[in-house]
């Protein structure tokens, strides 16, 4: 039965850093012509705004305020979303490893998570939403009709990240990427509030041996089974 909270179709895709959630969410959302929520970008934007404000990464009440007042717009352009923070296009800037690491740190703060909750839920609108993150299926959209927990081995995730950076002409060190991913996995999985973990009703999808096309088709097949 459809209730008020689950009238909007929602697919949640959670999992550790670098599992391919962002790429797959975008492709699935494109195919279905649904909206997309890249929830990690909100934590990254909070981290970037904090560094612009010279705020201490340890100060929960300041960070909570920054998160609550985040002046951000996601503007459609060429089938993608431009990410604009305080009037500045920061789409590339928020992808830096250093910002990802800071985002993971501040994401452990209860106040920051609470400040971003409503904003994330507001992304759910017809015809549907694909939401990617760590706690989409457990906390933000517990009523989602299709929940996927996407994993891949740490080495494979680091290799994918390395290839992505190389394609952009950015120098990277594979061993350092493996270490960074392990630190972030550890931080994200062991925090007290909304830790990275599969929802009880999530479908586990290990993509280590799968291509982007195979993962996309699998998710679309599951979407078809769920939503018709
Ligand atoms: O998905 P990402 O790498 O852009 O996310 C950056 C960090 O934000 C990640 O290490 C943990 C945090 N995050 C979170 O705690 N909850 C989410 N739903 C999404 C991201």
GROMACS .gro file of C-alpha atoms and ligand atoms in nm:
model
  248
    1UNK     CA    1   0.000   0.000   0.000
    2UNK     CA    2   0.123   0.351  -0.080
    3UNK     CA    3   0.141   0.584   0.219
    4UNK     CA    4   0.212   0.959   0.214
    5UNK     CA    5   0.579   0.893   0.276
    6UNK     CA    6   0.634   0.645  -0.003
    7UNK     CA    7   0.419   0.782  -0.284
    8UNK     CA    8   0.730   0.897  -0.462
    9UNK     CA    9   0.940   0.618  -0.610
   10UNK     CA   10   1.286   0.619  -0.454
   11UNK     CA   11   1.591   0.404  -0.526
   12UNK     CA   12   1.865   0.430  -0.264
   13UNK     CA   13   2.222   0.336  -0.353
   14UNK     CA   14   2.450   0.321  -0.050
   15UNK     CA   15   2.799   0.187  -0.010
   16UNK     CA   16   3.160   0.270   0.065
   17UNK     CA   17   3.365   0.540  -0.108
   18UNK     CA   18   3.455   0.469  -0.467
   19UNK     CA   19   3.215   0.178  -0.518
   20UNK     CA   20   3.076   0.348  -0.829
   21UNK     CA   21   2.754   0.474  -0.670
   22UNK     CA   22   2.778   0.820  -0.827
   23UNK     CA   23   2.838   0.696  -1.181
   24UNK     CA   24   2.566   0.432  -1.160
   25UNK     CA   25   2.314   0.667  -0.995
   26UNK     CA   26   2.363   0.919  -1.273
   27UNK     CA   27   2.322   0.659  -1.548
   28UNK     CA   28   2.014   0.505  -1.385
   29UNK     CA   29   1.857   0.848  -1.322
   30UNK     CA   30   1.924   0.944  -1.688
   31UNK     CA   31   1.763   0.622  -1.813
   32UNK     CA   32   1.455   0.664  -1.595
   33UNK     CA   33   1.444   1.046  -1.630
   34UNK     CA   34   1.432   1.067  -1.250
   35UNK     CA   35   1.589   1.320  -1.014
   36UNK     CA   36   1.920   1.253  -0.848
   37UNK     CA   37   2.057   1.323  -0.501
   38UNK     CA   38   2.432   1.303  -0.453
   39UNK     CA   39   2.414   1.330  -0.074
   40UNK     CA   40   2.793   1.316  -0.034
   41UNK     CA   41   2.813   1.648  -0.217
   42UNK     CA   42   2.626   1.815   0.071
   43UNK     CA   43   2.888   1.695   0.321
   44UNK     CA   44   3.163   1.799   0.080
   45UNK     CA   45   3.001   2.144   0.035
   46UNK     CA   46   2.982   2.188   0.411
   47UNK     CA   47   3.353   2.101   0.435
   48UNK     CA   48   3.440   2.348   0.159
   49UNK     CA   49   3.228   2.629   0.306
   50UNK     CA   50   3.395   2.564   0.644
   51UNK     CA   51   3.738   2.603   0.491
   52UNK     CA   52   3.630   2.927   0.316
   53UNK     CA   53   3.515   3.054   0.657
   54UNK     CA   54   3.835   2.935   0.828
   55UNK     CA   55   3.613   2.736   1.064
   56UNK     CA   56   3.770   2.468   1.279
   57UNK     CA   57   3.693   2.118   1.155
   58UNK     CA   58   3.644   2.018   1.520
   59UNK     CA   59   3.380   2.280   1.608
   60UNK     CA   60   3.047   2.101   1.581
   61UNK     CA   61   2.820   2.398   1.650
   62UNK     CA   62   2.985   2.618   1.384
   63UNK     CA   63   2.982   2.333   1.133
   64UNK     CA   64   2.616   2.261   1.211
   65UNK     CA   65   2.535   2.626   1.138
   66UNK     CA   66   2.731   2.619   0.814
   67UNK     CA   67   2.545   2.302   0.708
   68UNK     CA   68   2.206   2.450   0.798
   69UNK     CA   69   2.273   2.773   0.612
   70UNK     CA   70   2.447   2.623   0.314
   71UNK     CA   71   2.374   2.853   0.019
   72UNK     CA   72   2.384   2.594  -0.256
   73UNK     CA   73   2.208   2.546  -0.587
   74UNK     CA   74   2.210   2.243  -0.815
   75UNK     CA   75   2.151   2.381  -1.163
   76UNK     CA   76   2.073   2.155  -1.458
   77UNK     CA   77   2.314   2.205  -1.747
   78UNK     CA   78   2.377   1.966  -2.039
   79UNK     CA   79   2.198   1.682  -1.857
   80UNK     CA   80   2.424   1.730  -1.553
   81UNK     CA   81   2.392   1.937  -1.238
   82UNK     CA   82   2.618   2.236  -1.184
   83UNK     CA   83   2.698   2.270  -0.815
   84UNK     CA   84   2.699   2.635  -0.711
   85UNK     CA   85   2.807   2.734  -0.359
   86UNK     CA   86   2.759   3.098  -0.259
   87UNK     CA   87   2.735   3.188  -0.627
   88UNK     CA   88   3.053   3.003  -0.727
   89UNK     CA   89   3.070   2.689  -0.943
   90UNK     CA   90   3.251   2.438  -0.721
   91UNK     CA   91   3.168   2.112  -0.902
   92UNK     CA   92   3.536   2.024  -0.952
   93UNK     CA   93   3.665   2.169  -0.626
   94UNK     CA   94   3.446   1.953  -0.402
   95UNK     CA   95   3.581   1.635  -0.564
   96UNK     CA   96   3.931   1.685  -0.419
   97UNK     CA   97   4.052   1.398  -0.194
   98UNK     CA   98   4.124   1.646   0.084
   99UNK     CA   99   3.763   1.770   0.081
  100UNK     CA  100   3.636   1.409   0.078
  101UNK     CA  101   3.842   1.334   0.385
  102UNK     CA  102   3.714   1.645   0.568
  103UNK     CA  103   3.358   1.562   0.462
  104UNK     CA  104   3.393   1.215   0.613
  105UNK     CA  105   3.515   1.369   0.938
  106UNK     CA  106   3.235   1.623   0.976
  107UNK     CA  107   2.976   1.366   0.864
  108UNK     CA  108   3.029   1.196   1.201
  109UNK     CA  109   2.872   1.497   1.378
  110UNK     CA  110   2.509   1.452   1.483
  111UNK     CA  111   2.430   1.824   1.441
  112UNK     CA  112   2.568   1.834   1.087
  113UNK     CA  113   2.370   1.525   0.984
  114UNK     CA  114   2.050   1.666   1.138
  115UNK     CA  115   2.103   1.998   0.961
  116UNK     CA  116   2.128   1.825   0.622
  117UNK     CA  117   1.842   1.577   0.668
  118UNK     CA  118   1.548   1.792   0.558
  119UNK     CA  119   1.740   1.926   0.263
  120UNK     CA  120   1.808   1.571   0.143
  121UNK     CA  121   1.445   1.460   0.183
  122UNK     CA  122   1.332   1.760  -0.022
  123UNK     CA  123   1.497   1.602  -0.329
  124UNK     CA  124   1.224   1.337  -0.343
  125UNK     CA  125   0.980   1.444  -0.610
  126UNK     CA  126   0.795   1.288  -0.902
  127UNK     CA  127   0.859   1.105  -1.125
  128UNK     CA  128   1.117   0.956  -0.883
  129UNK     CA  129   1.453   0.989  -0.714
  130UNK     CA  130   1.782   0.802  -0.722
  131UNK     CA  131   1.965   0.885  -0.398
  132UNK     CA  132   2.328   0.795  -0.342
  133UNK     CA  133   2.518   0.801  -0.014
  134UNK     CA  134   2.588   0.608   0.303
  135UNK     CA  135   2.257   0.623   0.493
  136UNK     CA  136   1.999   0.677   0.220
  137UNK     CA  137   1.827   0.343   0.285
  138UNK     CA  138   1.868   0.342   0.663
  139UNK     CA  139   1.796   0.701   0.773
  140UNK     CA  140   1.707   0.947   0.498
  141UNK     CA  141   1.462   0.733   0.294
  142UNK     CA  142   1.378   0.433   0.514
  143UNK     CA  143   1.056   0.381   0.313
  144UNK     CA  144   1.235   0.360  -0.023
  145UNK     CA  145   1.093   0.078  -0.231
  146UNK     CA  146   1.429  -0.029  -0.375
  147UNK     CA  147   1.748  -0.023  -0.169
  148UNK     CA  148   2.083  -0.127  -0.304
  149UNK     CA  149   2.408  -0.160  -0.111
  150UNK     CA  150   2.691  -0.140  -0.360
  151UNK     CA  151   3.038  -0.265  -0.275
  152UNK     CA  152   3.365  -0.351  -0.447
  153UNK     CA  153   3.701  -0.459  -0.306
  154UNK     CA  154   3.915  -0.178  -0.169
  155UNK     CA  155   4.185  -0.240  -0.432
  156UNK     CA  156   3.930  -0.225  -0.716
  157UNK     CA  157   3.777   0.096  -0.579
  158UNK     CA  158   4.120   0.258  -0.552
  159UNK     CA  159   4.207   0.146  -0.905
  160UNK     CA  160   3.884   0.299  -1.043
  161UNK     CA  161   3.956   0.626  -0.864
  162UNK     CA  162   4.314   0.619  -0.995
  163UNK     CA  163   4.191   0.570  -1.354
  164UNK     CA  164   3.939   0.854  -1.314
  165UNK     CA  165   4.207   1.094  -1.191
  166UNK     CA  166   4.450   0.985  -1.462
  167UNK     CA  167   4.186   1.050  -1.728
  168UNK     CA  168   4.158   1.405  -1.595
  169UNK     CA  169   4.536   1.441  -1.612
  170UNK     CA  170   4.567   1.449  -1.232
  171UNK     CA  171   4.868   1.270  -1.087
  172UNK     CA  172   4.778   1.014  -0.819
  173UNK     CA  173   4.946   0.745  -0.613
  174UNK     CA  174   4.760   0.413  -0.605
  175UNK     CA  175   4.896   0.304  -0.266
  176UNK     CA  176   4.797   0.641  -0.112
  177UNK     CA  177   4.447   0.606  -0.259
  178UNK     CA  178   4.410   0.260  -0.100
  179UNK     CA  179   4.514   0.405   0.237
  180UNK     CA  180   4.275   0.702   0.204
  181UNK     CA  181   3.984   0.475   0.115
  182UNK     CA  182   4.054   0.251   0.414
  183UNK     CA  183   4.063   0.550   0.651
  184UNK     CA  184   3.734   0.684   0.512
  185UNK     CA  185   3.565   0.340   0.520
  186UNK     CA  186   3.670   0.304   0.880
  187UNK     CA  187   3.546   0.653   0.974
  188UNK     CA  188   3.217   0.616   0.787
  189UNK     CA  189   3.141   0.267   0.918
  190UNK     CA  190   3.235   0.324   1.281
  191UNK     CA  191   3.069   0.655   1.363
  192UNK     CA  192   2.787   0.647   1.616
  193UNK     CA  193   2.528   0.830   1.407
  194UNK     CA  194   2.398   0.688   1.076
  195UNK     CA  195   2.702   0.471   1.010
  196UNK     CA  196   2.769   0.320   0.671
  197UNK     CA  197   2.579  -0.009   0.677
  198UNK     CA  198   2.325  -0.186   0.459
  199UNK     CA  199   1.956  -0.143   0.544
  200UNK     CA  200   1.797  -0.472   0.654
  201UNK     CA  201   1.599  -0.481   0.332
  202UNK     CA  202   1.885  -0.376   0.101
  203UNK     CA  203   1.997  -0.585  -0.195
  204UNK     CA  204   2.374  -0.642  -0.184
  205UNK     CA  205   2.559  -0.579  -0.510
  206UNK     CA  206   2.931  -0.655  -0.529
  207UNK     CA  207   3.058  -0.481  -0.842
  208UNK     CA  208   3.425  -0.586  -0.817
  209UNK     CA  209   3.403  -0.803  -1.129
  210UNK     CA  210   3.134  -0.604  -1.307
  211UNK     CA  211   3.153  -0.336  -1.578
  212UNK     CA  212   2.964  -0.005  -1.551
  213UNK     CA  213   2.720  -0.131  -1.816
  214UNK     CA  214   2.655  -0.455  -1.626
  215UNK     CA  215   2.590  -0.274  -1.298
  216UNK     CA  216   2.361  -0.020  -1.467
  217UNK     CA  217   2.156  -0.296  -1.636
  218UNK     CA  218   2.130  -0.485  -1.309
  219UNK     CA  219   1.996  -0.180  -1.124
  220UNK     CA  220   1.754  -0.100  -1.408
  221UNK     CA  221   1.631  -0.460  -1.403
  222UNK     CA  222   1.570  -0.436  -1.027
  223UNK     CA  223   1.392  -0.102  -1.082
  224UNK     CA  224   1.168  -0.264  -1.344
  225UNK     CA  225   1.083  -0.549  -1.108
  226UNK     CA  226   1.005  -0.303  -0.829
  227UNK     CA  227   0.824  -0.023  -1.009
  228UNK     CA  228   0.699  -0.198  -1.324
  229LIG     O1  229   3.003   0.994  -0.141
  229LIG     P1  230   3.115   1.092  -0.115
  229LIG     O2  231   3.251   1.033  -0.126
  229LIG     O3  232   3.101   1.215  -0.199
  229LIG     O4  233   3.094   1.136   0.038
  229LIG     C1  234   3.188   1.215   0.107
  229LIG     C2  235   3.179   1.184   0.256
  229LIG     O5  236   3.054   1.229   0.307
  229LIG     C3  237   3.186   1.036   0.292
  229LIG     O6  238   3.318   0.993   0.322
  229LIG     C4  239   3.098   1.022   0.412
  229LIG     C5  240   3.003   1.137   0.402
  229LIG     N1  241   2.867   1.096   0.365
  229LIG     C6  242   2.785   1.054   0.467
  229LIG     O7  243   2.827   1.045   0.582
  229LIG     N2  244   2.655   1.023   0.440
  229LIG     C7  245   2.609   1.028   0.316
  229LIG     N3  246   2.481   0.997   0.292
  229LIG     C8  247   2.693   1.068   0.209
  229LIG     C9  248   2.823   1.100   0.238
   0.00000   0.00000   0.00000
